[in-house]
Coordinates of C-alpha atoms and ligand atoms in Angstrom, one line a residue:
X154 CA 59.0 115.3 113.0
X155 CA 58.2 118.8 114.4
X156 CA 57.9 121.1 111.4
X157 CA 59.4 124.7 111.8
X158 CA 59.0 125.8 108.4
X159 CA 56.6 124.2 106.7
X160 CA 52.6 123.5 107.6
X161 CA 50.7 120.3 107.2
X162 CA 47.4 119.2 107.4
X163 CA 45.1 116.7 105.3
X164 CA 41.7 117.8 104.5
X165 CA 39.6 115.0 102.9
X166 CA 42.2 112.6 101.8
X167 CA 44.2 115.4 100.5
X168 CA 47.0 116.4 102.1
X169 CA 48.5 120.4 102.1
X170 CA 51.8 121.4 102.8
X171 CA 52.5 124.8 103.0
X172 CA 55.8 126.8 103.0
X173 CA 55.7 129.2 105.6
X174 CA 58.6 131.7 105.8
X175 CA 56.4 134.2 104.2
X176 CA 59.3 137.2 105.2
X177 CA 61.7 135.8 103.4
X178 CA 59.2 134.9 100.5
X179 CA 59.2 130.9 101.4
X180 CA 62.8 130.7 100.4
X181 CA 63.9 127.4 100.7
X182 CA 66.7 126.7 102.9
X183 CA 67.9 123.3 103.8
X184 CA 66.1 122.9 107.1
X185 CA 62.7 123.5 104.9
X186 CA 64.0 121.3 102.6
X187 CA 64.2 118.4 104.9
X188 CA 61.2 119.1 106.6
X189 CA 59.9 118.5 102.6
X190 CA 61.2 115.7 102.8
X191 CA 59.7 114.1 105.8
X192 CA 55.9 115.7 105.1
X193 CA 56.4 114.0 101.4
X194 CA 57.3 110.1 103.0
X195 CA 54.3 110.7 105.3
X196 CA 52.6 111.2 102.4
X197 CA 53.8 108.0 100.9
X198 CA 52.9 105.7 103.7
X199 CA 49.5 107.2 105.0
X200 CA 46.9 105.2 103.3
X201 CA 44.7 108.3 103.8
X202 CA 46.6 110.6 102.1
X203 CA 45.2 110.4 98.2
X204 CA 46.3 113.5 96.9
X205 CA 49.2 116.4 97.9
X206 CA 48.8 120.2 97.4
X207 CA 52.1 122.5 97.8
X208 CA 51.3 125.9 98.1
X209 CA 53.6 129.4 99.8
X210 CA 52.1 131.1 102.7
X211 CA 51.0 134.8 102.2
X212 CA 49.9 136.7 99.0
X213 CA 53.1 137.1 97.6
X214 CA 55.5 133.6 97.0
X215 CA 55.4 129.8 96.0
X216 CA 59.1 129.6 96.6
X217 CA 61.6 132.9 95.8
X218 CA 64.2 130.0 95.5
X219 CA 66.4 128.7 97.4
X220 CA 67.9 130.7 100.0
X221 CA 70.8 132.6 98.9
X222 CA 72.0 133.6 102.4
X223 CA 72.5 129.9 103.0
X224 CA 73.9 129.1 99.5
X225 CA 76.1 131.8 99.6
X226 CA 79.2 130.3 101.4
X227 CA 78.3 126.4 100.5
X228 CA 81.6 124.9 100.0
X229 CA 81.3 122.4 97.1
X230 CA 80.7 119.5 99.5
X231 CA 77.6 120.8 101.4
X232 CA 76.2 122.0 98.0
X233 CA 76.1 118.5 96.8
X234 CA 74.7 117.8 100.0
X235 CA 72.1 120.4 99.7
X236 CA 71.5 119.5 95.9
X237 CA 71.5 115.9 96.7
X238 CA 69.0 116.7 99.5
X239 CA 66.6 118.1 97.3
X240 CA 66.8 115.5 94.0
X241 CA 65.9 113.2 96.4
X242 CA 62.9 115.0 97.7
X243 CA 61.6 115.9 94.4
X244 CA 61.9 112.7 92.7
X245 CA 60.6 110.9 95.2
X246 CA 57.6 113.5 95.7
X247 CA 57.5 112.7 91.7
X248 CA 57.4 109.5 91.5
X249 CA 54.6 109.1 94.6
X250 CA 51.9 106.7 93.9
X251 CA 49.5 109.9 94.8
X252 CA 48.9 112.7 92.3
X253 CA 50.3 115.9 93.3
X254 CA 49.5 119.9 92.7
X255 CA 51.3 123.0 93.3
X256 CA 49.4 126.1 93.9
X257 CA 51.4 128.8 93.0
X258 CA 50.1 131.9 94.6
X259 CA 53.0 134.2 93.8
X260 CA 56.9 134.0 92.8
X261 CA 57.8 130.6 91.8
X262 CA 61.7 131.5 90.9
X263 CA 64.8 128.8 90.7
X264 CA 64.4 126.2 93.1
X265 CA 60.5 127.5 93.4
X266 CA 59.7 126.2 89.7
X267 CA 62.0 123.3 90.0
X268 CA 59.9 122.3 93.0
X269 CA 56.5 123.1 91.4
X270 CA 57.9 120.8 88.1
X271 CA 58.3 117.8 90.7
X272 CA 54.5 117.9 91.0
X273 CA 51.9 116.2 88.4
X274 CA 50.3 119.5 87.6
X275 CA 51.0 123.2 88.5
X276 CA 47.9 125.5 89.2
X277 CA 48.9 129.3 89.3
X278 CA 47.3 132.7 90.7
X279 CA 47.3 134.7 87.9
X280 CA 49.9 137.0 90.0
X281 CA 52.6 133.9 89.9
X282 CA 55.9 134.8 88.2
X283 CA 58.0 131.7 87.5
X284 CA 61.8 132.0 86.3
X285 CA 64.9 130.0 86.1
X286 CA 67.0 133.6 87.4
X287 CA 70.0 131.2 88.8
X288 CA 72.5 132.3 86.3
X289 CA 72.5 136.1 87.8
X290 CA 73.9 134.5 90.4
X291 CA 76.7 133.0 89.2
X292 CA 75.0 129.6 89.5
X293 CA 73.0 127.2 87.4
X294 CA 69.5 125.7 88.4
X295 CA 70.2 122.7 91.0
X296 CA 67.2 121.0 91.8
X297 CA 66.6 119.4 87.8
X298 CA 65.6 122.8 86.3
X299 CA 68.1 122.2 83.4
X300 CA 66.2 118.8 83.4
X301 CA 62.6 119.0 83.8
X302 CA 61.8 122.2 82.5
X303 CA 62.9 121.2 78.4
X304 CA 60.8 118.3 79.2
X305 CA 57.8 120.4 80.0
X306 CA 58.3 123.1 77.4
X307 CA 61.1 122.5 75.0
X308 CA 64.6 122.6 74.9
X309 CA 64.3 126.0 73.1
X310 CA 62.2 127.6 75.3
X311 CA 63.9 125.8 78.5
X312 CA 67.4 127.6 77.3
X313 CA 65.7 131.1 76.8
X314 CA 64.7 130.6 80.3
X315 CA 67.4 129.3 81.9
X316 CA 70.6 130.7 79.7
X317 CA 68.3 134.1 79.7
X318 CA 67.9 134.3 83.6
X319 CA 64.2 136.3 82.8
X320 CA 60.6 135.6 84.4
X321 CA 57.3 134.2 83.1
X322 CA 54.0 135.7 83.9
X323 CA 51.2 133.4 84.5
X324 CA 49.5 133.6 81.2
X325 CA 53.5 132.7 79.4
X326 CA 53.9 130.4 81.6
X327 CA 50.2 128.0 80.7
X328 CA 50.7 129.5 77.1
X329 CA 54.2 127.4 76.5
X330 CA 52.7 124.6 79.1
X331 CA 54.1 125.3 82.6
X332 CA 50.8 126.1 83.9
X333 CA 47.8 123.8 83.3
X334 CA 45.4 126.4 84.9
X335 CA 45.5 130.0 86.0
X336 CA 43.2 131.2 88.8
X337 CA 42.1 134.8 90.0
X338 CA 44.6 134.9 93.6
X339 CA 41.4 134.6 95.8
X340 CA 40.1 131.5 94.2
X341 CA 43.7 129.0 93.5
X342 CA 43.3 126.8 96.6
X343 CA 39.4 126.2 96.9
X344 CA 40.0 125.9 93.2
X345 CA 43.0 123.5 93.3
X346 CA 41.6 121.9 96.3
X347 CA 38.3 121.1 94.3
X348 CA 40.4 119.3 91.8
X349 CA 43.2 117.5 94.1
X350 CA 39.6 115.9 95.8
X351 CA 38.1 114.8 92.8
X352 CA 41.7 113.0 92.1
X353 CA 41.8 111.3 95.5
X354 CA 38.0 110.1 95.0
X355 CA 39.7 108.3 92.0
X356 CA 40.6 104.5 92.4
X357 CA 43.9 104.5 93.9
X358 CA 46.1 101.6 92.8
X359 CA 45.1 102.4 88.7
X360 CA 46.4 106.3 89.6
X361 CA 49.5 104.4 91.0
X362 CA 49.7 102.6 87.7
X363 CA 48.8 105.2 85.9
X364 CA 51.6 107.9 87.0
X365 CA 54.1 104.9 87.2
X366 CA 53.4 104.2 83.3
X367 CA 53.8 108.4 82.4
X368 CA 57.0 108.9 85.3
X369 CA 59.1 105.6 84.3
X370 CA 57.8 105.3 80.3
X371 CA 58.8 108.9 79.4
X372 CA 62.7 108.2 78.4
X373 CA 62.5 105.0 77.5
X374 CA 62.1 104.0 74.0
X375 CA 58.4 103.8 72.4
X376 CA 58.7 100.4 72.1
X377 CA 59.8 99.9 75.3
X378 CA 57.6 102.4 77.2
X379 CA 54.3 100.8 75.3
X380 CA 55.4 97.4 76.6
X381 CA 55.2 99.3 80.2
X382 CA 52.0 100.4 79.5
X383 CA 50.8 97.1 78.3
X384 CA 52.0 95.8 82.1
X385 CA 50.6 98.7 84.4
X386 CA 47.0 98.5 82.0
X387 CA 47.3 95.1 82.6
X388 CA 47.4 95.2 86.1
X389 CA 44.5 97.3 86.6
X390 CA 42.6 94.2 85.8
X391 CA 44.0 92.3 88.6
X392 CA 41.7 94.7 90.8
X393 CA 38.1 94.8 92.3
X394 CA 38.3 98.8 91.1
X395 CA 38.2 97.9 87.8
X396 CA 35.5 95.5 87.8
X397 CA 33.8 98.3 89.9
X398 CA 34.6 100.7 87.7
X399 CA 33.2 99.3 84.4
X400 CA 29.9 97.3 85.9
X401 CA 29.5 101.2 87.5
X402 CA 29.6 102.5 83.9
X403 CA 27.1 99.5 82.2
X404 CA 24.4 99.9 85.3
X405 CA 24.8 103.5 84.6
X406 CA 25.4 104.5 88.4
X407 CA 28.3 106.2 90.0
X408 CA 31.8 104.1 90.7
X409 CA 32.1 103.2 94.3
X410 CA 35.8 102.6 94.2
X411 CA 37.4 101.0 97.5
X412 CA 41.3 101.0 96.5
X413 CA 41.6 97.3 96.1
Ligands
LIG630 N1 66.7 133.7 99.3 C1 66.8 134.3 100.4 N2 66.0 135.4 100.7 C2 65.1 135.8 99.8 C3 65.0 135.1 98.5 C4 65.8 134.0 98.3 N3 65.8 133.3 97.2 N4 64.0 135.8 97.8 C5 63.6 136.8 98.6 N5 64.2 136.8 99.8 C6 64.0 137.7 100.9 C7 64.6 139.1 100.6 O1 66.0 139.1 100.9 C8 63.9 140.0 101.6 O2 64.4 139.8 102.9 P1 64.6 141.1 103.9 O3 65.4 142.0 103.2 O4 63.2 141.6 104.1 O5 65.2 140.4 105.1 C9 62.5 139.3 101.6 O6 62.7 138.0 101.1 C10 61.5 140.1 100.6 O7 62.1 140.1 99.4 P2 62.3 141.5 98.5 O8 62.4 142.7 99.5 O9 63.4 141.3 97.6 O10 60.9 141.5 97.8 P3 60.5 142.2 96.4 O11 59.0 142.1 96.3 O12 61.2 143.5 96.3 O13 61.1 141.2 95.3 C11 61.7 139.1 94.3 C12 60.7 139.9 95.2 C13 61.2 137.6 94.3 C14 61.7 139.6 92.9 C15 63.1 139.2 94.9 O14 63.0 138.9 96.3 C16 64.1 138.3 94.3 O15 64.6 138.5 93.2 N6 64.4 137.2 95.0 C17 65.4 136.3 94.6 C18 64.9 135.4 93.5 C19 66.0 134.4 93.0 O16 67.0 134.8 92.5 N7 65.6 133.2 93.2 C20 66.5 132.1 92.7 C21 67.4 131.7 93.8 S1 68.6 130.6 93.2 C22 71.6 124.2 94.4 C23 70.3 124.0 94.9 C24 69.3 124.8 94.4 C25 69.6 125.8 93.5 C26 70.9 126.0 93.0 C27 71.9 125.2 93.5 N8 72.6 123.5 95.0 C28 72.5 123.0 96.4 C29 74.0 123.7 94.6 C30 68.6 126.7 93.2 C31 68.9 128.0 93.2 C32 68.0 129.1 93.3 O17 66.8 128.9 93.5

């Protein structure tokens, strides 16, 4: 697919996909959103890929949201369709076998924090604003913000945000666990890119097992989700990366892991 609004390269093993509508603050309209869609499944079935960074082109956005001058006059049925559109992007962006960032170098508002909760970890300039503003708009969040975000930070917190329509600054935001790092502007994606590298060196079928265990364990009941565990940890053993991993440790050299 020829990408319009959206840049992507791979650097490394790590692939980075940019939003680039920088004028309209990488608002995300459906055409973006799709375009998301298609950079995430080449993400999936490109063996190289081992890691995914999201980031805004420009000093000043992530994501402002998604576009309200295409949301505006949605009948219901194409705002399912755009809604739709993006809970299937985002979950399945979530639930990738590779680890994911976002490096948010800017605003990260409405659909801009819902997609920045769809990655593993969110990395922020210390600029980034992040907000759930969707109800001065007559509208509530649509792409799993009423969903994710108590899961990140608490139900409490999640309604403030949400029911309150208000912004986070970057410190707020790692203070109630949003943010797992904050960055001067200049330094978030050698920064982030340092990190998304080490995570692709990393041996790739027990970082499948390992976010499957977290993404699919996390509602279920503890019982149920340790018996999960039990199956993904046991699975690791079924590979040469493990054997690798632990005669590495007891010849006290560095892991040479080969993904198998
Ligand atoms: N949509 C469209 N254009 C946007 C935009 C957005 N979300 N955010 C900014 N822009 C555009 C502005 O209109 C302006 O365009 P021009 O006037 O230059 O043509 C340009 O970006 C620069 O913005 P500003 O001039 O406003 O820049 P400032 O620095 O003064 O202010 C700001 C920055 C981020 C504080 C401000 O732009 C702002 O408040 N933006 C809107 C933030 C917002 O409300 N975001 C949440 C959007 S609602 C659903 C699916 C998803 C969702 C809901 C339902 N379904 C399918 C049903 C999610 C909803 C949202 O995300």
């Amino acid at each position: 697919m020829e990408y319009k609004n959206i840049l992507f390269t791979v650097e490394e093993g790590v692939a980075i996909i940019t939003f680039n509508r920088p004028k309209a603050l990488n608002a995300m309209n459906s055409e973006t959103m799709r375009e998301l869609k298609d950079a995430v499944t080449v993400c999936k079935d490109d063996d190289s890929v081992k890691a995914i960074i999201l980031t805004g082109a420009g000093d000043k956005a992530f994501i402002a949201g998604a576009d309200i001058s295409e949301m505006q006059n949605l009948e219901p049925q194409d705002a399912l369709k755009f809604m739709e559109l993006g809970h299937d992007t985002l979950r399945l962006l979530e639930t990738l076998p590779k680890p994911s960032i976002a490096a948010i170098n800017g605003f990260a508002l409405g659909g801009g924090t819902e997609i920045s909760m769809a990655c593993d970890m969110r990395f922020a300039s210390e600029n980034a604003r992040f907000g759930q503003p969707e109800i001065l708009l007559g509208l509530i969040p649509g792409w799993g913000g009423t969903q994710r975000l108590p899961r990140l930070i608490g139900m409490g917190r999640a309604k403030e945000i949400v029911l309150g329509g208000g912004q986070l600054d970057a410190q707020r935001a790692y203070e109630v666990g949003l943010v797992n790092k904050i960055y001067p502007a200049d330094r978030l994606m050698e920064e982030t890119k340092k990190f998304a590298k080490k995570l692709a060196g990393m041996p790739v079928f027990t970082m499948k097992m390992a976010k499957h265990s977290i993404n699919f364990g996390y509602d279920l009941s503890l019982d149920n989700a340790i018996r999960l565990e039990v199956e993904c940890c046991a699975q690791c053993f079924s590979t040469k990366d493990q054997k690798e991993g632990m005669a590495a440790f007891l010849e006290k050299r560095k892991a040479n892991f080969t993904g198998r």
